[in-house]
PDB file of C-alpha atoms in Angstrom:
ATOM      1  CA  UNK A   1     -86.875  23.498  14.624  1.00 69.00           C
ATOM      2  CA  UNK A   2     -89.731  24.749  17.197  1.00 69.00           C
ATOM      3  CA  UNK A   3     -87.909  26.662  20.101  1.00 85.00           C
ATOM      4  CA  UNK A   4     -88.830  28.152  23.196  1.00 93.00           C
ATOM      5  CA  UNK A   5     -86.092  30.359  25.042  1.00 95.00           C
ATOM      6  CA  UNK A   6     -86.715  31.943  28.779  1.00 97.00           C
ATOM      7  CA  UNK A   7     -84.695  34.940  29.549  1.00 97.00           C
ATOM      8  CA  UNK A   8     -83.433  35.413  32.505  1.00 97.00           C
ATOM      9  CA  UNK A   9     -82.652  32.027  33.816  1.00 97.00           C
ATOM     10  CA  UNK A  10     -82.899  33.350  37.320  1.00 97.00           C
ATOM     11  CA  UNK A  11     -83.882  36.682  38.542  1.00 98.00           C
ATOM     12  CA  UNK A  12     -83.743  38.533  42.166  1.00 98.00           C
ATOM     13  CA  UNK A  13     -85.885  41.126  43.343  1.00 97.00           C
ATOM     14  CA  UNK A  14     -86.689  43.158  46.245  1.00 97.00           C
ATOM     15  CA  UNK A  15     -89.823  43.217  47.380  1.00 97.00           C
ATOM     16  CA  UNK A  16     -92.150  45.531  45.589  1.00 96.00           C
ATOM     17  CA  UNK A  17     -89.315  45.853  42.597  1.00 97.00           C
ATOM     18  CA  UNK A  18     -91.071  45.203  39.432  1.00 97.00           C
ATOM     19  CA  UNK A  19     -89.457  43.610  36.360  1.00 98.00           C
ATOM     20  CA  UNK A  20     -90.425  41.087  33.507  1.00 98.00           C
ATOM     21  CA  UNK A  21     -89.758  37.689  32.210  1.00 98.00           C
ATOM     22  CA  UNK A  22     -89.320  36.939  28.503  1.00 98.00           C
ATOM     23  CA  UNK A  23     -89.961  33.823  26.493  1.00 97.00           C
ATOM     24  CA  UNK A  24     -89.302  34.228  22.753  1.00 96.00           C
ATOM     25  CA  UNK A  25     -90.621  31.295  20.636  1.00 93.00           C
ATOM     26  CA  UNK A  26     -89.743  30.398  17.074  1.00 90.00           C
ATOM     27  CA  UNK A  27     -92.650  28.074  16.184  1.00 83.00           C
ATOM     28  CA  UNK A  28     -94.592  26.890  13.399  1.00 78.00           C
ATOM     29  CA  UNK A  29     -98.210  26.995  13.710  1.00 76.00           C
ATOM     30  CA  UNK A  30     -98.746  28.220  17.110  1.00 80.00           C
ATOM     31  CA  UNK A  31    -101.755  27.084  18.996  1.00 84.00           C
ATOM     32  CA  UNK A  32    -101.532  28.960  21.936  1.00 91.00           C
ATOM     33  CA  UNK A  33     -98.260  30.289  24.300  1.00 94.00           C
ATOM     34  CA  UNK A  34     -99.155  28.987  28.513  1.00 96.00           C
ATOM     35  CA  UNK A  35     -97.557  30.311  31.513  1.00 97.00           C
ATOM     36  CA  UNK A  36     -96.901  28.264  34.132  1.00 98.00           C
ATOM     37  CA  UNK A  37     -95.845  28.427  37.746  1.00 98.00           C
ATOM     38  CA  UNK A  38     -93.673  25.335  39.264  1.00 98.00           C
ATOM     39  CA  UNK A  39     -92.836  25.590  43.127  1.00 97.00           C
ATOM     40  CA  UNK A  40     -89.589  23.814  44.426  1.00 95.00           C
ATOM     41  CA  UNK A  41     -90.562  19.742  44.522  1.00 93.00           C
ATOM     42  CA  UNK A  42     -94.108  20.413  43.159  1.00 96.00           C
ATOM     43  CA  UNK A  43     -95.678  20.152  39.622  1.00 97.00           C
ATOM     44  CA  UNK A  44     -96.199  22.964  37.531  1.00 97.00           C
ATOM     45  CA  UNK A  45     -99.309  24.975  38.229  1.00 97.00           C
ATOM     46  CA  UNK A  46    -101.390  26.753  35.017  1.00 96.00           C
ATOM     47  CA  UNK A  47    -101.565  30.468  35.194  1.00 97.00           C
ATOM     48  CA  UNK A  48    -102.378  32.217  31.766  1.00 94.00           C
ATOM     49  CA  UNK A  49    -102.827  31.109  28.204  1.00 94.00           C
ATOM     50  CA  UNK A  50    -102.602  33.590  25.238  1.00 95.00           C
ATOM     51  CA  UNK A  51    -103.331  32.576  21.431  1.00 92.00           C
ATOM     52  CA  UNK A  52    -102.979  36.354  19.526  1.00 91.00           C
ATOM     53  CA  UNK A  53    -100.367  38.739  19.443  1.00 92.00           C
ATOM     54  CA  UNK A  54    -101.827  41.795  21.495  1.00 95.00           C
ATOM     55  CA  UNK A  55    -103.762  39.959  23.926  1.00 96.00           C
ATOM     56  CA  UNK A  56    -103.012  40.176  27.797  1.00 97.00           C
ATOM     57  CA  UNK A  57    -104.398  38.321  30.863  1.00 97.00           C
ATOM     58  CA  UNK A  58    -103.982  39.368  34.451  1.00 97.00           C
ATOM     59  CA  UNK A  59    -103.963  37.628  37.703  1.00 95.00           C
ATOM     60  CA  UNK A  60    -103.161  39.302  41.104  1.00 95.00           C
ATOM     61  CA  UNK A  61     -99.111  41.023  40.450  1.00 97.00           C
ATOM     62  CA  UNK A  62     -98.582  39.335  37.510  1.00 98.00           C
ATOM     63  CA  UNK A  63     -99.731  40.201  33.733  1.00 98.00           C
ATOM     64  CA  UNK A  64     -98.849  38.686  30.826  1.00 98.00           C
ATOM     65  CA  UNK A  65     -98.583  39.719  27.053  1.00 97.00           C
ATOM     66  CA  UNK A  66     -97.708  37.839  23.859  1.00 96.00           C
ATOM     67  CA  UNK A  67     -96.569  39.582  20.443  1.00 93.00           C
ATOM     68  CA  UNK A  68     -95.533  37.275  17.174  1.00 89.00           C
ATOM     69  CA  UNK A  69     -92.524  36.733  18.663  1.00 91.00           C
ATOM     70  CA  UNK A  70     -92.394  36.769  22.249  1.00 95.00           C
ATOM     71  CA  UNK A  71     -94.252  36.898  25.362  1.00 97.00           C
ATOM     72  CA  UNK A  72     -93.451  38.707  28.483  1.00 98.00           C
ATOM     73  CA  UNK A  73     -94.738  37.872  32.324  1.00 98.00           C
ATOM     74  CA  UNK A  74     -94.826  41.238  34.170  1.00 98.00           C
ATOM     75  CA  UNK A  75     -94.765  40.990  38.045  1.00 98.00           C
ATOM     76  CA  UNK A  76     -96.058  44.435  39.883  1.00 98.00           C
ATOM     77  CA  UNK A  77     -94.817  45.352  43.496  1.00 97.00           C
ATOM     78  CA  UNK A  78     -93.754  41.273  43.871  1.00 97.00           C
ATOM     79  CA  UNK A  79     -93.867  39.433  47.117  1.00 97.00           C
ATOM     80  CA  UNK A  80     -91.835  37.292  48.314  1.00 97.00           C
ATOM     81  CA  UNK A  81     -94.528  34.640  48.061  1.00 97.00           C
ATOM     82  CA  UNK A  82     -93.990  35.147  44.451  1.00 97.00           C
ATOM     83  CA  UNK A  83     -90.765  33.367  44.528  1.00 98.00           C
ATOM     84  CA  UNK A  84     -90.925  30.488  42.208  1.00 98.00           C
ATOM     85  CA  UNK A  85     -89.681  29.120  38.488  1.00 98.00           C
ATOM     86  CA  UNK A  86     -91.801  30.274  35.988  1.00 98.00           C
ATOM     87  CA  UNK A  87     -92.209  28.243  33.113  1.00 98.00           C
ATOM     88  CA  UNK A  88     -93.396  29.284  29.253  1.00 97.00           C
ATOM     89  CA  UNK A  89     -94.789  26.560  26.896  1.00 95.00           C
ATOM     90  CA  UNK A  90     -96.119  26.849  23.134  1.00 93.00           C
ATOM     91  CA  UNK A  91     -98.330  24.398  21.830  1.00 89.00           C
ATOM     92  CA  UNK A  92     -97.511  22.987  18.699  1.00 83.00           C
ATOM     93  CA  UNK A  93     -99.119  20.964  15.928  1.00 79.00           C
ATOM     94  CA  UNK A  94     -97.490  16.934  15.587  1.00 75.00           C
ATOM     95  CA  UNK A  95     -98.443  14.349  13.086  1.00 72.00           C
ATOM     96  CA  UNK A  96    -101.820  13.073  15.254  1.00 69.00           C
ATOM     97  CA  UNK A  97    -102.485  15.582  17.873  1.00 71.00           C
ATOM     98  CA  UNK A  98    -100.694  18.986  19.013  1.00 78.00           C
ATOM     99  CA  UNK A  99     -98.670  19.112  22.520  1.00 83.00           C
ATOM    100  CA  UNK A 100     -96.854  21.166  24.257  1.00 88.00           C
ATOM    101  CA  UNK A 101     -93.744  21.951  24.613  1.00 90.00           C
ATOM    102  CA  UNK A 102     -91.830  23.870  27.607  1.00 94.00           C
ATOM    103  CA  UNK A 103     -88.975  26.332  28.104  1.00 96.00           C
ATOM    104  CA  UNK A 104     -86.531  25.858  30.744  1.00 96.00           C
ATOM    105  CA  UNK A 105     -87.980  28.616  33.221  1.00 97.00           C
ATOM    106  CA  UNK A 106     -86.930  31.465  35.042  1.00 98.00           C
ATOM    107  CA  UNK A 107     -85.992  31.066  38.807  1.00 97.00           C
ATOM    108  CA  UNK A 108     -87.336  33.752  40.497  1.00 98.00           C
ATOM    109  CA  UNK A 109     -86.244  35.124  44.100  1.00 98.00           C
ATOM    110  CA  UNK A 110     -88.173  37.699  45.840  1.00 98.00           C
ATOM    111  CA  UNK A 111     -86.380  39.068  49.070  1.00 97.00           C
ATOM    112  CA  UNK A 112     -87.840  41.144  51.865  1.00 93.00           C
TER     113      UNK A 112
ATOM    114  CA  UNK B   1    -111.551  17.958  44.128  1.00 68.00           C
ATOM    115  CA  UNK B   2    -108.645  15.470  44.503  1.00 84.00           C
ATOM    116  CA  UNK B   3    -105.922  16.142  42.159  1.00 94.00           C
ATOM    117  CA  UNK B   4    -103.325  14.533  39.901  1.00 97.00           C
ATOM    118  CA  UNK B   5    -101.819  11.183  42.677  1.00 97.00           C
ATOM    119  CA  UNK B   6     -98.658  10.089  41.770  1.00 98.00           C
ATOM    120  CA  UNK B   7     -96.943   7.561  43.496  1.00 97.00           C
ATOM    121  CA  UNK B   8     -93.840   6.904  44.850  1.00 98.00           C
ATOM    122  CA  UNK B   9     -92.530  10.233  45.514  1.00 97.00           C
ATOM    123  CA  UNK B  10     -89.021   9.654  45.220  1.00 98.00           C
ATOM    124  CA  UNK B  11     -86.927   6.076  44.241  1.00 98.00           C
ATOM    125  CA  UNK B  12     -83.372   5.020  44.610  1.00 98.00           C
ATOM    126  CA  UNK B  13     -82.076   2.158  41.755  1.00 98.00           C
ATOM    127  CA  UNK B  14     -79.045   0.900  41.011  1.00 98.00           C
ATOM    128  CA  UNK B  15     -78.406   1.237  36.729  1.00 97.00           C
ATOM    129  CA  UNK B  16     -79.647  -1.579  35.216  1.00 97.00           C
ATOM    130  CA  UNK B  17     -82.245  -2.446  37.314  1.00 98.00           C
ATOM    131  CA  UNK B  18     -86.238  -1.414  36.844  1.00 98.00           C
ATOM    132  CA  UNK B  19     -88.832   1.080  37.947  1.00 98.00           C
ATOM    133  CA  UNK B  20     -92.495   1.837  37.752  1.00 98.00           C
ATOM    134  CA  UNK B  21     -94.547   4.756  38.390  1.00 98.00           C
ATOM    135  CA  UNK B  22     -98.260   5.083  38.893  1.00 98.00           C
ATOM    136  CA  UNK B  23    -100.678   8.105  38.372  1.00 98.00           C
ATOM    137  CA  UNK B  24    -104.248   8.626  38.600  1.00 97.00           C
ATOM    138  CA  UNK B  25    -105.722  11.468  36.815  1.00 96.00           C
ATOM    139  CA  UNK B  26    -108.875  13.681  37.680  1.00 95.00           C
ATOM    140  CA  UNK B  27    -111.688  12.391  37.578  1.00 93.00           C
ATOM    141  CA  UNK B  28    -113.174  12.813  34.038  1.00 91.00           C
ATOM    142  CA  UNK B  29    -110.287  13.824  32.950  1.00 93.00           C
ATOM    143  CA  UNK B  30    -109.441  11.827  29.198  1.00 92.00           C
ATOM    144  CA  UNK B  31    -106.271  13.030  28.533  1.00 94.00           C
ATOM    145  CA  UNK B  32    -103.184  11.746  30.580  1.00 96.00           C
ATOM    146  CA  UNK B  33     -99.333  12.933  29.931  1.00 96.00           C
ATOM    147  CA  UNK B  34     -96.131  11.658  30.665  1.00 98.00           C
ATOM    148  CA  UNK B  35     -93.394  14.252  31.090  1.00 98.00           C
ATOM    149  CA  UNK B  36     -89.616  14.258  32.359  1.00 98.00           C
ATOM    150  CA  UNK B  37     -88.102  17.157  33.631  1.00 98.00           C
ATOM    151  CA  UNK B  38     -84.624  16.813  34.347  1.00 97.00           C
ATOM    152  CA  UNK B  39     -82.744  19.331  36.879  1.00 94.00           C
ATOM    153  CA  UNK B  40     -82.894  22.340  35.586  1.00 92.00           C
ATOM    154  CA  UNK B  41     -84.718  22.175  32.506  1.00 94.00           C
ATOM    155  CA  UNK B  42     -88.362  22.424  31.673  1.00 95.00           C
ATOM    156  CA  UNK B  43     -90.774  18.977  31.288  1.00 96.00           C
ATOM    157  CA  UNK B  44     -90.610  16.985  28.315  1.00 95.00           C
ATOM    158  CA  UNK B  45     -93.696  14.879  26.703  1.00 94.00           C
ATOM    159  CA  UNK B  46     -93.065  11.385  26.929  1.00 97.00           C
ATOM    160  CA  UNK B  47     -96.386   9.957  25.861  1.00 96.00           C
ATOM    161  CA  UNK B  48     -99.762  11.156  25.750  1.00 94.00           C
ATOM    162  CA  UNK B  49    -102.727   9.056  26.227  1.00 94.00           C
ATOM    163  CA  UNK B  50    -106.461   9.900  24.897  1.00 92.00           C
ATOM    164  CA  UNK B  51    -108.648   7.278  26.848  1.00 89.00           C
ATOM    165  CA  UNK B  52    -106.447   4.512  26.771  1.00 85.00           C
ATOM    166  CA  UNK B  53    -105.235   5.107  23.592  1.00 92.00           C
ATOM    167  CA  UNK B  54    -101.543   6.625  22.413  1.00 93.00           C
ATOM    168  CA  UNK B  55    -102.092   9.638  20.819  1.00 91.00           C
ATOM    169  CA  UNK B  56     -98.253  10.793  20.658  1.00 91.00           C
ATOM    170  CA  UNK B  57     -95.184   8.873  21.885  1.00 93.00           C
ATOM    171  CA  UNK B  58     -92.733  10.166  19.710  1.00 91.00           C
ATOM    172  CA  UNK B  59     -90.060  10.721  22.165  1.00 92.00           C
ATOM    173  CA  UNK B  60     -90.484   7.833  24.553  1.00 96.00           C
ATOM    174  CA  UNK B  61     -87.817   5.567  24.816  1.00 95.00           C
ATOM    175  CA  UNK B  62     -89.030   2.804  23.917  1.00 95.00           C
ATOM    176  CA  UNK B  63     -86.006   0.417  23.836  1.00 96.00           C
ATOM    177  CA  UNK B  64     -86.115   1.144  27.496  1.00 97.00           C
ATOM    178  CA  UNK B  65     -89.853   3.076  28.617  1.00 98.00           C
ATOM    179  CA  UNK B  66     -92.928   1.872  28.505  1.00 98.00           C
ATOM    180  CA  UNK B  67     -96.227   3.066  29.363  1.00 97.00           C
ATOM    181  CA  UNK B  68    -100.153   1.727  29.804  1.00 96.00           C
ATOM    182  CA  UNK B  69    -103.470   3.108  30.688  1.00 95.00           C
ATOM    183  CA  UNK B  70    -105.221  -0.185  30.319  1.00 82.00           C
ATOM    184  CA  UNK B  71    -108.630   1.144  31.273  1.00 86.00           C
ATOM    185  CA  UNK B  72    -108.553   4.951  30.413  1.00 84.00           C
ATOM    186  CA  UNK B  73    -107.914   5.861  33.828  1.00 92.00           C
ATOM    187  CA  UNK B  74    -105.284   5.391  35.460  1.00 95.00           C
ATOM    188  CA  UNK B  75    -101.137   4.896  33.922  1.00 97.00           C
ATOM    189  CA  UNK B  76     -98.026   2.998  34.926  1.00 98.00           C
ATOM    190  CA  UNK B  77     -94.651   4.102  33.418  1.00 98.00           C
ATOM    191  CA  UNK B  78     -92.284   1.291  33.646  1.00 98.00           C
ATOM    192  CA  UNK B  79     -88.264   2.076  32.325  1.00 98.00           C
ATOM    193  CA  UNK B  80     -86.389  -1.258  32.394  1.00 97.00           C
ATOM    194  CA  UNK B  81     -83.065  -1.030  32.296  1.00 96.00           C
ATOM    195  CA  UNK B  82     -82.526   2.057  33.935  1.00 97.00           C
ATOM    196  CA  UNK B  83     -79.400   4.420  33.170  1.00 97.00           C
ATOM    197  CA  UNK B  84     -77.910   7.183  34.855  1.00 97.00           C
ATOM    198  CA  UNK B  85     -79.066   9.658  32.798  1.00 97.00           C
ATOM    199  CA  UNK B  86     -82.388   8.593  33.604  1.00 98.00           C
ATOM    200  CA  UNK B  87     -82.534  10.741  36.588  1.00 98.00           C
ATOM    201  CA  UNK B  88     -85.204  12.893  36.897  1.00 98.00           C
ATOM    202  CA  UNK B  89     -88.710  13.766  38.091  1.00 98.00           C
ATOM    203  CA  UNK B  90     -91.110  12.088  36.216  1.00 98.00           C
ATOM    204  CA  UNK B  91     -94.666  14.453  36.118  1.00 98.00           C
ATOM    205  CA  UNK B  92     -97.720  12.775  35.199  1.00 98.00           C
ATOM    206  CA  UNK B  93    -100.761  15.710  33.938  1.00 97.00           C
ATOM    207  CA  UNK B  94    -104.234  15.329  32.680  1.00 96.00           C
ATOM    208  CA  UNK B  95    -106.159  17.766  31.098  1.00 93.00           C
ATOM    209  CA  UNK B  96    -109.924  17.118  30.164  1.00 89.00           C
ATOM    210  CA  UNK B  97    -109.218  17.344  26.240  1.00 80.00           C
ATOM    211  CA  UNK B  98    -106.763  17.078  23.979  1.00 77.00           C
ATOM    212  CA  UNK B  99    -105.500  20.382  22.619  1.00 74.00           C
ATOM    213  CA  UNK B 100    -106.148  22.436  25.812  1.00 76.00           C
ATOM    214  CA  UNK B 101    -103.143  24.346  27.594  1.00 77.00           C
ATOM    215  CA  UNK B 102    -104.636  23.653  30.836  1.00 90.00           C
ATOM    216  CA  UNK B 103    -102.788  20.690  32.161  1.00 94.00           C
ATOM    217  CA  UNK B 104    -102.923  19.699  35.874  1.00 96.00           C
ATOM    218  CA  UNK B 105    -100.039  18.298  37.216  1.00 97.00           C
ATOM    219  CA  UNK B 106     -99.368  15.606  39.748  1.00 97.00           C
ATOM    220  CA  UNK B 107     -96.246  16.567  42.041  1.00 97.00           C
ATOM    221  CA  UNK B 108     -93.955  14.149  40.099  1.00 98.00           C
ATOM    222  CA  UNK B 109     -91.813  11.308  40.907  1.00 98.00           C
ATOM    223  CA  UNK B 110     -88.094  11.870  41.983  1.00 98.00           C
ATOM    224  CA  UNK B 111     -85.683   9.187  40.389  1.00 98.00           C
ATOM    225  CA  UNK B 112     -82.401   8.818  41.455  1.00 98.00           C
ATOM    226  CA  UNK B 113     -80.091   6.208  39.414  1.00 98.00           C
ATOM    227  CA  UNK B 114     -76.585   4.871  40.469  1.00 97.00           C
TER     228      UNK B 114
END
């Protein structure tokens, strides 16, 4: 079965203390890996997509890689404006169409 | 340019009873989602619309959901009866083609069931 696993589910920093998400995936036919971020009683926003292992994107603080297995969101010298749930989705092949699928997040806190 | 409306923000039923929720895409935009994202976990697809077609419902409901984007614009998602573990927010997205990651997201309607 297609799975998509966030690690940490939440996660405090001080500000300027880096770290990383993870989001491990066990899917068949991958068609891409998609960060998202999703501020408290809003929709997700798109950051990042990835489709091969070795390939990175960057935006501002945050950076994010994808191997076979797993893909990791590093977040440089954070902010506390950073503070958000970060969400991971694969996109997977169905029967008519592809769609995609979403982990549960990581809550991230970023304190001054 | 204007982004994903949804509308109502949040709604109150009792079990049993019924509830719609509307959402207009992008402009242009020909694909149109349906997710529910229950607290503390990430959005599920509930249907997915190309034009006004169904391209996936797999994991609608549909004893009790139902969904229509009668002119390839915008959707209504009706659930009728509600049950408790209905609660949820219910995100509509579009995206301008099918298979893309980029999805743009409405900011969801909050249902509460009692």
């Amino acid at each position: 079965e297609d799975q998509v696993t966030q690690s940490p589910e939440a996660l405090r920093l001080q500000e300027g203390e880096s770290s990383s998400l993870n989001c491990s995936y066990t899917v068949s036919g991958l068609r891409g890996l998609f960060w998202y971020r999703q501020d408290p009683g809003k929709g997700p926003e798109f950051l990042f997509t990835l489709y091969s292992a070795g390939e990175e994107k960057e935006k501002e603080r945050l950076k994010a890689t994808l191997t076979k297995k797993e893909s990791f969101l590093h977040i440089t010298a954070p902010k506390p404006e950073d503070s958000a749930t970060y969400l991971c989705a694969v996109r997977i092949p169905t029967n008519s169409a592809s769609k995609l699928t979403f982990g549960t997040g990581t809550r991230l806190q970023v304190t001054l | 340019e204007a982004g994903v409306a949804q509308s109502p923000r949040y709604k109150i039923i009792e079990k049993r009873q019924s509830v719609a929720f509307w959402c207009n895409p992008i402009s242009g935009h020909a694909t149109l989602y349906w997710y529910q994202q229950i607290l503390g976990q990430g959005p599920k697809l509930l249907i997915q619309f190309q034009n006004n077609g169904v391209v996936d419902d797999s994991q609608l409901p549909k004893d009790r959901f139902s969904a229509e984007r009668l002119k390839g614009v915008d959707s209504t998602l009706k659930i009728q009866p509600a049950k408790l573990e209905d609660s949820a927010v219910y995100l509509c997205a579009s995206s301008l083609a099918r298979g893309v990651g980029e999805l743009f997201f409405g900011e969801g309607s909050r249902l509460t069931v009692l």
